[in-house]
Coordinates of C-alpha atoms in Angstrom, one line a residue:
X10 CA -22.3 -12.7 19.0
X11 CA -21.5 -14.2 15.5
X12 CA -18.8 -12.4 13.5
X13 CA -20.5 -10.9 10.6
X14 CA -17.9 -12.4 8.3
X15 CA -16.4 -16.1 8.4
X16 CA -14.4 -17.5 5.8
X17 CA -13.9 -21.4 6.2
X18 CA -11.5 -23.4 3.8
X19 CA -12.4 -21.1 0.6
X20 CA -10.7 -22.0 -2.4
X21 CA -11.7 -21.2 -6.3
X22 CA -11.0 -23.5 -9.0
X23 CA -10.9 -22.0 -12.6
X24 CA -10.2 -24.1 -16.0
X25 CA -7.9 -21.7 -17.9
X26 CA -9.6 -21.7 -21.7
X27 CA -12.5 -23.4 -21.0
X28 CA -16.1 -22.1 -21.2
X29 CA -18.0 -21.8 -18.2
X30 CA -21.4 -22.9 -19.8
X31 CA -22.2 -23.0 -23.6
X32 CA -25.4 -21.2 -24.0
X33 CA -25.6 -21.3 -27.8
X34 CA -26.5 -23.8 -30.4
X35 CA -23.5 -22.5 -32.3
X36 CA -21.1 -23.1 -29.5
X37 CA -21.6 -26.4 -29.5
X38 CA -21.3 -27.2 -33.1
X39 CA -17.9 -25.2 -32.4
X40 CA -16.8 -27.6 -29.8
X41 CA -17.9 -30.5 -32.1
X42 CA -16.0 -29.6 -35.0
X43 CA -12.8 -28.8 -33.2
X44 CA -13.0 -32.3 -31.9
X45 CA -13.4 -34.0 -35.2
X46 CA -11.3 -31.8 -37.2
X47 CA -8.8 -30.2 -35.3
X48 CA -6.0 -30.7 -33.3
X49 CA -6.4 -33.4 -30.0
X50 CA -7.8 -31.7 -26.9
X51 CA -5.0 -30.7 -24.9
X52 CA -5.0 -31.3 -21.1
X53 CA -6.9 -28.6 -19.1
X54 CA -5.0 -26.0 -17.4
X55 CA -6.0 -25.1 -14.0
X56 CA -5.7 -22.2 -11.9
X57 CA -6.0 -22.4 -8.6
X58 CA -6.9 -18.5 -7.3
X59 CA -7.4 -19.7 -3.3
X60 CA -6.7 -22.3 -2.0
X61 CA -8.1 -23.1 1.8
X62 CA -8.4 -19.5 3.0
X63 CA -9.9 -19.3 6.1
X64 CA -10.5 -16.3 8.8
X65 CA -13.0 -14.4 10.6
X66 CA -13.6 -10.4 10.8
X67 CA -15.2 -9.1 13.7
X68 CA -18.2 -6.3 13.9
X69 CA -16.5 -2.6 13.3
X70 CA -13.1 -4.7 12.1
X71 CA -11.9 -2.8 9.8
X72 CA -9.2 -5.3 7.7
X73 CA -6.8 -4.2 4.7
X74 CA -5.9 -6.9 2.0
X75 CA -2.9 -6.6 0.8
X76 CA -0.8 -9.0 -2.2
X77 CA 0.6 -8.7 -5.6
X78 CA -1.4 -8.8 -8.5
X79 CA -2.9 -12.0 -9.2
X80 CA -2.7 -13.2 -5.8
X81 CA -6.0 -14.0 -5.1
X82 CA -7.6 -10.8 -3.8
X83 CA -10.4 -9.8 -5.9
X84 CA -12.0 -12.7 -6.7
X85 CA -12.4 -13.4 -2.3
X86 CA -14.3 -10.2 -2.5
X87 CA -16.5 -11.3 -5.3
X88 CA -17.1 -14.7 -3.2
X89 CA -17.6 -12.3 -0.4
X90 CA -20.1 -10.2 -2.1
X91 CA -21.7 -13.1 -3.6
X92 CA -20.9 -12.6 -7.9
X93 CA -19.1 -15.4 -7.7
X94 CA -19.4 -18.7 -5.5
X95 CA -16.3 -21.0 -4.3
X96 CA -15.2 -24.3 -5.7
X97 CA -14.9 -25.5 -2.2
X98 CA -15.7 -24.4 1.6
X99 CA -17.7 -21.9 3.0
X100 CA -18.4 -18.0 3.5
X101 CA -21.3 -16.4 5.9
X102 CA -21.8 -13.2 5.8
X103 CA -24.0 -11.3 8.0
X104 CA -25.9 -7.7 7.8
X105 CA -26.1 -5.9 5.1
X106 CA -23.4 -5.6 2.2
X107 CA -22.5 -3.2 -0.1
X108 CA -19.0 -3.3 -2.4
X109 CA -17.1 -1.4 -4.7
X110 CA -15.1 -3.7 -6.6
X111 CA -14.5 -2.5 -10.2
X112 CA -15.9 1.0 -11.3
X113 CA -19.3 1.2 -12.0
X114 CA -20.5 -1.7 -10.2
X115 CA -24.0 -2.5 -9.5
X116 CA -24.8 0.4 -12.0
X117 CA -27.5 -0.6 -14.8
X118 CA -25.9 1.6 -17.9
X119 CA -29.2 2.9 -19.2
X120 CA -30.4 4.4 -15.9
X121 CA -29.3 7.5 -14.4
X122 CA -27.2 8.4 -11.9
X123 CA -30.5 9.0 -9.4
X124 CA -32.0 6.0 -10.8
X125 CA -28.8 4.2 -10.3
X126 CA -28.9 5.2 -6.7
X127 CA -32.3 4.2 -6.0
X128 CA -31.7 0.7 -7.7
X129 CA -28.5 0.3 -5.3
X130 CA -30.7 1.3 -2.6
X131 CA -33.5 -1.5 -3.2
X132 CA -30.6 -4.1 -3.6
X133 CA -29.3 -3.5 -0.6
X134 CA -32.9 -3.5 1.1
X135 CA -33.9 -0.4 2.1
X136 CA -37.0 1.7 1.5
X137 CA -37.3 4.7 -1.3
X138 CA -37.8 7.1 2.2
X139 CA -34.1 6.2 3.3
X140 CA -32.8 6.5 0.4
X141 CA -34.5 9.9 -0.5
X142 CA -33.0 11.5 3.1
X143 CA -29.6 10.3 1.5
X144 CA -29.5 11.7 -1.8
X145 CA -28.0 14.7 -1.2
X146 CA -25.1 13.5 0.9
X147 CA -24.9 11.0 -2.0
X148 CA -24.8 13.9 -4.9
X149 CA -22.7 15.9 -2.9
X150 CA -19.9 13.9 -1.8
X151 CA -19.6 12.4 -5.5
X152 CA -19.5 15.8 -7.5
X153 CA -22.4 15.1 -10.3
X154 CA -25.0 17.3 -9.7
X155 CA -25.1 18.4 -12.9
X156 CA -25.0 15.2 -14.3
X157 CA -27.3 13.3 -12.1
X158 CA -30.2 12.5 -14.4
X159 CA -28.1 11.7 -17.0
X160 CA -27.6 7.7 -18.2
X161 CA -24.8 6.2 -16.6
X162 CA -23.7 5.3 -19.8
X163 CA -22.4 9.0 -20.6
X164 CA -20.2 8.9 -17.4
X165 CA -17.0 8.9 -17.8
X166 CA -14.5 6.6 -15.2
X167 CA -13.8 8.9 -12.8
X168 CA -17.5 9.9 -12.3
X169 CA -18.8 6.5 -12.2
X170 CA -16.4 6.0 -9.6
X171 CA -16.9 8.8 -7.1
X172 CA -21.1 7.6 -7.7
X173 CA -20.1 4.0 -7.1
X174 CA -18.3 5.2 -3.7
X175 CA -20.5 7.3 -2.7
X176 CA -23.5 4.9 -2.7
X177 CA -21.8 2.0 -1.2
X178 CA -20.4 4.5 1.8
X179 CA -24.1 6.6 2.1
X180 CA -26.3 3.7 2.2
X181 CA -25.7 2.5 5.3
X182 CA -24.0 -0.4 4.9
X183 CA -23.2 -2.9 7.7
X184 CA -20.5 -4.4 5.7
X185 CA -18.8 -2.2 3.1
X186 CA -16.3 -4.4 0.6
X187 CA -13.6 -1.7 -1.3
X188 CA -11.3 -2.8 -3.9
X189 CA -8.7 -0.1 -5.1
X190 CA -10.9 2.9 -5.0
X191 CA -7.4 5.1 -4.0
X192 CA -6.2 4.0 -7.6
X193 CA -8.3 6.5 -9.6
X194 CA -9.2 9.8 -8.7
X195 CA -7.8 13.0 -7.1
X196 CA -6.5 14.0 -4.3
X197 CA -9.7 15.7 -3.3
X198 CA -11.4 12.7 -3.7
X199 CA -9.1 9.9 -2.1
X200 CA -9.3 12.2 1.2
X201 CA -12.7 12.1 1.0
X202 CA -12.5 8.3 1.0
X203 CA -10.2 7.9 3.3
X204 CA -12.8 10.4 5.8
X205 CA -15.6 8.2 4.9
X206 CA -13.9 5.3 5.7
X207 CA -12.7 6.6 9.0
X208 CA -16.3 7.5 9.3
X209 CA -17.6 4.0 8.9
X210 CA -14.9 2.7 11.2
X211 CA -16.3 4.8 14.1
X212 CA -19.6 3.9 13.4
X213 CA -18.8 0.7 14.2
X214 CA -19.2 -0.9 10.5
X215 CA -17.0 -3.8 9.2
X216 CA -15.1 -2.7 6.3
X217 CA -12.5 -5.1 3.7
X218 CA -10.4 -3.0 2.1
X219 CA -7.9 -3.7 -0.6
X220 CA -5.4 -0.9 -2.0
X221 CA -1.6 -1.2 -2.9
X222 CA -1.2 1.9 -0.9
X223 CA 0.4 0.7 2.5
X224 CA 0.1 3.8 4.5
X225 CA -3.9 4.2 3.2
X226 CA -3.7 0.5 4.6
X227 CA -1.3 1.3 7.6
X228 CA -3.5 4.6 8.3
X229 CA -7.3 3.1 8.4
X230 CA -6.4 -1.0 9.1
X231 CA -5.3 -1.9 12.6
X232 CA -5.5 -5.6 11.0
X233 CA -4.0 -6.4 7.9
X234 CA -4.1 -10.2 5.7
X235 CA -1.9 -10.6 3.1
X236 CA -2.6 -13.2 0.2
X237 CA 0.1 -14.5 -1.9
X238 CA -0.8 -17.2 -4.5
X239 CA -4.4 -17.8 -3.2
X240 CA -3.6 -18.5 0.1
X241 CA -3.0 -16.4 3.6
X242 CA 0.3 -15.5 3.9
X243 CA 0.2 -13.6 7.5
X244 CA -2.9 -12.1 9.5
X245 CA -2.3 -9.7 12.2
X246 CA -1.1 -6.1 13.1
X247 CA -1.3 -4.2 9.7
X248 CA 2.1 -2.8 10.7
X249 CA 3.2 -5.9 10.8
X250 CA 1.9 -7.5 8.3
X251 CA 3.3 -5.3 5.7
X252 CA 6.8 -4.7 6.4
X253 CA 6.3 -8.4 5.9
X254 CA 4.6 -8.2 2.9
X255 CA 7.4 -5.2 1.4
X256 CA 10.1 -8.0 2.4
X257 CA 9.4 -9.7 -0.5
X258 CA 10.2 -7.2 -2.7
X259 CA 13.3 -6.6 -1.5
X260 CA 16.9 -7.5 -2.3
X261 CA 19.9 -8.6 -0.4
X262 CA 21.3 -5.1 -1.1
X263 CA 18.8 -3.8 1.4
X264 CA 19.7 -6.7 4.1
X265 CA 24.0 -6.4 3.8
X266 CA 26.6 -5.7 1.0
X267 CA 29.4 -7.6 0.7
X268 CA 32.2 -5.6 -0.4
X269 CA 35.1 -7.7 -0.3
X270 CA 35.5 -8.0 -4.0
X271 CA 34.8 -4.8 -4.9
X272 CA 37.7 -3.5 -7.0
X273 CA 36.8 0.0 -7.6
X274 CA 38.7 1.8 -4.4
X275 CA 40.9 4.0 -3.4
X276 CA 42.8 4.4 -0.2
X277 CA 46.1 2.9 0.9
X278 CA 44.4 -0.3 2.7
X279 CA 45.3 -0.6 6.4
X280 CA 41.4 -0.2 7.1
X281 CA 39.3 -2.0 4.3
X282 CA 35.5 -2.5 4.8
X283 CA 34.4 -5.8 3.8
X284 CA 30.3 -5.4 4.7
X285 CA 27.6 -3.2 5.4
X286 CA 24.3 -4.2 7.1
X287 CA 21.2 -2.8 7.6
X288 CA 19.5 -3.5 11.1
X289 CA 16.7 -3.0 13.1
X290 CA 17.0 -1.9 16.4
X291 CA 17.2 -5.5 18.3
X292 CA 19.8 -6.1 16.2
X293 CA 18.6 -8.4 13.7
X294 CA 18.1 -7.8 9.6
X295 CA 16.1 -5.6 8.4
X296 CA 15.5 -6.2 4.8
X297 CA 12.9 -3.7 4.1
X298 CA 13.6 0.0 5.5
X299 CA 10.9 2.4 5.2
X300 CA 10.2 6.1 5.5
X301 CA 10.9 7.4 9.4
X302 CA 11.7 4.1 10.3
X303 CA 14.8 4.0 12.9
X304 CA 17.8 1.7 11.9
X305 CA 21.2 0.6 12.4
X306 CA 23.7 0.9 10.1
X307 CA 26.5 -1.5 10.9
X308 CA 30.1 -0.9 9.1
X309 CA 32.6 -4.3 8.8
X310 CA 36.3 -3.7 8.5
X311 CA 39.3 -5.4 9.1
X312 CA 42.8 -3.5 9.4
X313 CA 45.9 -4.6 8.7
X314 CA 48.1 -3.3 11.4
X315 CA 47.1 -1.0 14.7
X316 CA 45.4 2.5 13.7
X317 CA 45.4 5.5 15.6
X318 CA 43.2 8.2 15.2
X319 CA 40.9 6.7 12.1
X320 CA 37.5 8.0 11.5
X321 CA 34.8 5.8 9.8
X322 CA 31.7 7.2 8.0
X323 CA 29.2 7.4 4.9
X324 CA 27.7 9.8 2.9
X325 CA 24.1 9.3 1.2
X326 CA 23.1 10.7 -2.2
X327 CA 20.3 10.5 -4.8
X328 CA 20.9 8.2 -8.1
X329 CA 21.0 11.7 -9.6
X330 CA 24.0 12.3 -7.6
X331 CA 22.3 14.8 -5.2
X332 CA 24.2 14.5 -1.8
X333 CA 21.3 14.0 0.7
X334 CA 23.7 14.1 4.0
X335 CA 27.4 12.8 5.1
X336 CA 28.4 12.1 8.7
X337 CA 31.0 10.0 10.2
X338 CA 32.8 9.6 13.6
X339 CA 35.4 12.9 13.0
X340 CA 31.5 15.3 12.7
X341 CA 30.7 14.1 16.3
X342 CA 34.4 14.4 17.3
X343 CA 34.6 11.1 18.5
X344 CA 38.4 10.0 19.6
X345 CA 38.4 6.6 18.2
X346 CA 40.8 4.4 20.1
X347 CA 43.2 2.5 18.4
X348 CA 42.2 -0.2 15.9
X349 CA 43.4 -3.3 17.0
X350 CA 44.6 -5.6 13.5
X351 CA 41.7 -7.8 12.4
X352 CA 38.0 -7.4 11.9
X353 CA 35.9 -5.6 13.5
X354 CA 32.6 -3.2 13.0
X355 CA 31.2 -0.1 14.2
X356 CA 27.5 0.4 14.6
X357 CA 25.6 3.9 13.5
X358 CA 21.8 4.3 15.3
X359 CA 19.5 6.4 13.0
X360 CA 16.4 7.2 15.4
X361 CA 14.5 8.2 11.6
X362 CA 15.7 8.0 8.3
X363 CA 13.4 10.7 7.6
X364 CA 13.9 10.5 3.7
X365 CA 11.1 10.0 1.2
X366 CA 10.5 7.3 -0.3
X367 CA 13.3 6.6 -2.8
X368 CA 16.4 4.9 -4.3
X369 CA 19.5 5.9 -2.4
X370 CA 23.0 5.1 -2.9
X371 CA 25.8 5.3 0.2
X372 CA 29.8 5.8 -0.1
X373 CA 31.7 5.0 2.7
X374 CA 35.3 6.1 3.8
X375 CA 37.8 5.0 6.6
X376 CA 40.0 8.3 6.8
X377 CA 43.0 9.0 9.1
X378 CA 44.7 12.5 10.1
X379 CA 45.7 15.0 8.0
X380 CA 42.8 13.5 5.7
X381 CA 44.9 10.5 5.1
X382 CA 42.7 7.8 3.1
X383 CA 42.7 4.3 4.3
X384 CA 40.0 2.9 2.2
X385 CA 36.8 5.2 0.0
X386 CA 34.3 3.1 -2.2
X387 CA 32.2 5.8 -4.0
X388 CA 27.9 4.5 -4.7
X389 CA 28.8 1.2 -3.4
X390 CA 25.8 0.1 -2.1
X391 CA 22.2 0.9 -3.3
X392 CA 19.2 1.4 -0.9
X393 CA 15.6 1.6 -1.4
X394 CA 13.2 3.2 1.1
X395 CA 9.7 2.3 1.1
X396 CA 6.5 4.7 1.7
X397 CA 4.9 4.4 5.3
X398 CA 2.2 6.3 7.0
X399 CA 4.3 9.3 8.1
X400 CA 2.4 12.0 9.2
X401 CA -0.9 9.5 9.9
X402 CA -3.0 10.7 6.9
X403 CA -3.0 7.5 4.5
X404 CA -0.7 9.4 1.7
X405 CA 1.7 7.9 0.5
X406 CA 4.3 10.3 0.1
X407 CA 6.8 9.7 -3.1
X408 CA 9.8 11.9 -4.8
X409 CA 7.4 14.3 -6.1
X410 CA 7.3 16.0 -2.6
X411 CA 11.3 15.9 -2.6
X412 CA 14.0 13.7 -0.7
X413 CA 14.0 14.5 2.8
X414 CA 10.4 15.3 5.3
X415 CA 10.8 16.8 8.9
X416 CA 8.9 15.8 11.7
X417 CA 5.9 18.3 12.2
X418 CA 3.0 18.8 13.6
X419 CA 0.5 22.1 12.3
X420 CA -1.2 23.7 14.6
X421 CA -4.8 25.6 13.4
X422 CA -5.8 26.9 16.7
X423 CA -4.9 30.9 14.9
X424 CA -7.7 30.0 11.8
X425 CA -10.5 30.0 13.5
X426 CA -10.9 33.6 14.0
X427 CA -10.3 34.0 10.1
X428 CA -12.1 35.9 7.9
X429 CA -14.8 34.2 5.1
X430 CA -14.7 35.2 1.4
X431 CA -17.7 37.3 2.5
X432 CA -15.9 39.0 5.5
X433 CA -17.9 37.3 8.3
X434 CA -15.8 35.7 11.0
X435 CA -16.3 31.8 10.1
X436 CA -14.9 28.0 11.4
X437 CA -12.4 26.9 8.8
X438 CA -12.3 23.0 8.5
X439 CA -9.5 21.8 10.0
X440 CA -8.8 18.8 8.4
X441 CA -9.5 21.3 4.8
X442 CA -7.1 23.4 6.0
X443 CA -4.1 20.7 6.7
X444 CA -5.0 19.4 3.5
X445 CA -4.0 22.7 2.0
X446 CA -1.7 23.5 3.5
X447 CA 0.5 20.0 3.6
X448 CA 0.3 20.1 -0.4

C-alpha cells in the first residue's frame, strides 16, 4: 500500500526583496521609476529554505519535526498542505488533510465560529450530516460555547486557537499537519492536545507534528526528522534524534573541562585534577545530559608523589548557590589504595541525574585524613541539563517545579469509590486526577 505521504527532492527557492507577482498598475510604474531614477538594481538575494528533502511517512506514523527557527520547517508543512508549492521535486499526499499551522487558519474572519466549522468541514470534503454529529465534541473540547455564533473576528488568540485545533483533530482527518500548537495555551489545553493526539495515533491516523517541546515530541513521536538549514539532518528514533538535535546546542563545558590552568585553588597539590568528563554509559562523550538520564562522571588527576588514604569527590549546586547534593569516595567509605605518582582518573556512575532541567555548577576536592586538602576548585565547571520526557506525559518540566524530581508512580486505584460534588459515588478520570494532582 502507498504511504500516504512521500516527499521526493523538495526544495523552495525564495528571492529575498522581490515581489512575487505585481498585481497593480501602480506597482509597475514603481519598478519603472526606480530603474530610471534610482540606484542600480542590486544582485538578488536568495534563500534557499529546503533544499532536496526527501522521506516518506507511513499510515498511523506519527513523526515530530524538530530544528531551530528558520530551519526550514514551516514552510514543508505549507508544501505539505498545499498553500504553498516547491521550486523543485515532488510531494503526494494521500487521504484526507487537515493542518493547524498558524492560529486561525482556514478561518474566513467574518463567519462565526459554527460557520467556520462548517466551512472547514466542506474543505476537507465531508457532508453538513458529519459535521453536524461533530459539533458538540468540537464546541466542547475548544471552550466557546458562548462565543460560537460570534464572528471570528472578535476572537481573541487563544480562542481562535483551541477552534483551529479542535476542528482539524474532530473532523476526521486522515492526515492531521500541527505546527506549535503547545506554544500557546494552558495547561488544560496542551493536555488536551496531547490526548487528542494520542487519540489520532491509535486510530491509526498519520500525524506531522512540529513543537520545540522535546518531551511533547519524545512523548507522542516514536520517529523524529530534524531539519537544519532546509535540509534533513537525521531521521529515525525520536529519542535519538534529539539528543542529536540538543547536541548542538551545547558546549564543550558539557563534554570535559580542562582544568589545568585554572588558578583559583586551594590545597597543598600532591593530587591536582587536571579534567572532568561527562560520559555516557559505553564510555564515550556525552555532550548533551538530560533530565534522568544516567552518566558517568570521570575525574582526571595526576599526583605528585604516592598518596595514602585520599578521598576524591564533587559537590553540585544551583547558580544561586543552593547546594543540590555532595558525595565523594570517604560518604561510601571506600579505602582508596594508594595513589601511585602520575595521572590517573576515577570514574563516578549516576544511574539518574534526577535534577530538573537547569544550570548547574560542580566543585571538586581531593581531600586526605584529618581533612587535609590536596587540591579544591570551588564552581569550576558549569553544566546544563536539558528537559526529557520524565514521567511519560509530554511536559516538559523546568525550574518552576524546583531542582530535584523523584522517581514515582501514582496509583488511583483508592478514587474510584470517591464521593461526587453531589454525594453520589462516581468514576473520577484518571488521567484528570494525575493531572491534579502532579501540579
Amino acid at each position: 500500500m502507498k504511504d500516504p505521504i512521500i516527499v521526493e527532492g523538495v526544495s523552495k527557492r525564495y528571492v529575498l526583496g522581490a515581489l512575487a507577482h505585481e498585481t497593480m498598475l501602480r506597482e509597475r510604474f514603481a519598478r519603472m521609476f526606480r530603474g530610471a531614477f534610482g540606484r542600480k538594481r542590486e544582485k538578488q538575494d536568495i534563500l534557499w529554505a529546503l533544499k532536496d528533502v526527501s522521506f516518506q511517512v507511513a499510515k498511523g506514523e506519527v513523526v515530530g519535526i524538530v530544528g531551530r527557527n528558520g530551519a526550514g520547517k514551516s514552510t514543508l508543512l505549507k508544501i505539505l498542505s498545499k498553500i504553498t508549492y516547491p521550486t523543485s521535486g515532488a510531494v503526494h499526499v494521500e487521504g484526507r488533510l487537515a493542518s493547524l499551522l498558524e492560529v486561525g487558519t482556514g478561518f474566513h474572519e467574518e463567519l462565526t465560529g459554527r460557520e467556520n466549522i462548517f466551512l472547514n468541514g466542506s474543505i476537507l470534503g465531508m457532508k453538513k450530516r458529519e459535521v453536524s454529529a461533530r459539533l458538540d465534541s468540537i464546541v466542547e473540547f475548544a471552550g466557546v460555547e458562548r462565543f460560537l455564533d460570534t464572528p471570528i473576528k472578535r476572537y481573541s488568540s487563544g480562542m481562535r486557537l483551541r477552534l483551529g485545533f479542535a476542528v482539524a483533530a474532530h473532523l476526521d482527518p486522515d492526515i492531521l499537519i500541527v505546527d506549535e500548537v503547545l506554544a500557546v495555551g494552558d495547561a488544560a489545553f496542551q493536555k488536551k492536545c496531547l490526548n487528542a493526539m494520542e487519540g489520532l495515533r491509535s486510530g491509526g491516523r498519520t500525524v506531522l507534528f512540529v513543537s520545540h517541546n522535546m518531551a511533547a515530541v519524545e512523548n507522542l513521536c516514536s520517529r523524529a526528522i530534524w531539519i537544519d538549514g532546509g535540509q534533513v539532518q537525521q531521521d529515525g528514533p525520536a529519542q535519538d534524534v534529539i539528543k542529536s538535535y540538543l547536541t548542538t546546542f551545547a558546549d564543550s563545558a558539557r563534554v570535559s573541562a580542562d582544568l589545568t590552568s585554572v588558578s583559583e585553588r586551594r590545597g597543598t597539590g600532591e593530587v591536582r585534577y587536571t579534567s572532568v568528563e561527562f560520559l555516557a554509559q559505553d564510555g564515550q562523550p556525552q555532550p548533551v545530559t538530560r533530565s534522568g538520564d544516567p552518566v558517568v562522571v570521570r575525574m582526571h588527576y595526576v599526583a605528585s608523589d604516592t598518596i595514602a588514604g585520599a578521598s576524591l569527590g564533587f559537590r553540585i549546586s544551583t547558580e544561586t548557590g543552593t547546594l543540590i547534593t555532595e558525595t565523594s569516595t570517604w560518604h561510601h567509605s571506600l579505602d582508596l589504595p594508594d595513589l601511585e605518582p602520575g595521572p590517573g582518573y576515577i570514574d563516578l556512575e549516576i544511574e539518574s541525574l534526577n535534577v530538573l532541567p537547569g544550570r548547574y555548577l560542580f566543585t571538586i576536592a581531593a581531600t586526605g585524613r584529618g581533612g587535609h586538602m590536596y587540591d579544591y576548585l570551588d564552581n569550576c565547571i558549569r553544566v546544563d541539563i536539558e528537559p526529557s520526557n520524565i514521567y511519560n506525559s509530554g511536559r516538559a518540566l523546568d525550574s518552576r517545579y524546583g531542582i530535584v524530581y523523584f522517581p514515582q508512580r501514582w496509583r488511583l486505584e483508592g478514587l474510584k469509590a470517591a464521593k461526587t460534588a453531589n454525594g453520589r459515588a462516581g468514576q473520577l478520570d484518571p488521567a484528570a486526577e494525575e493531572e491534579k494532582t502532579v501540579t
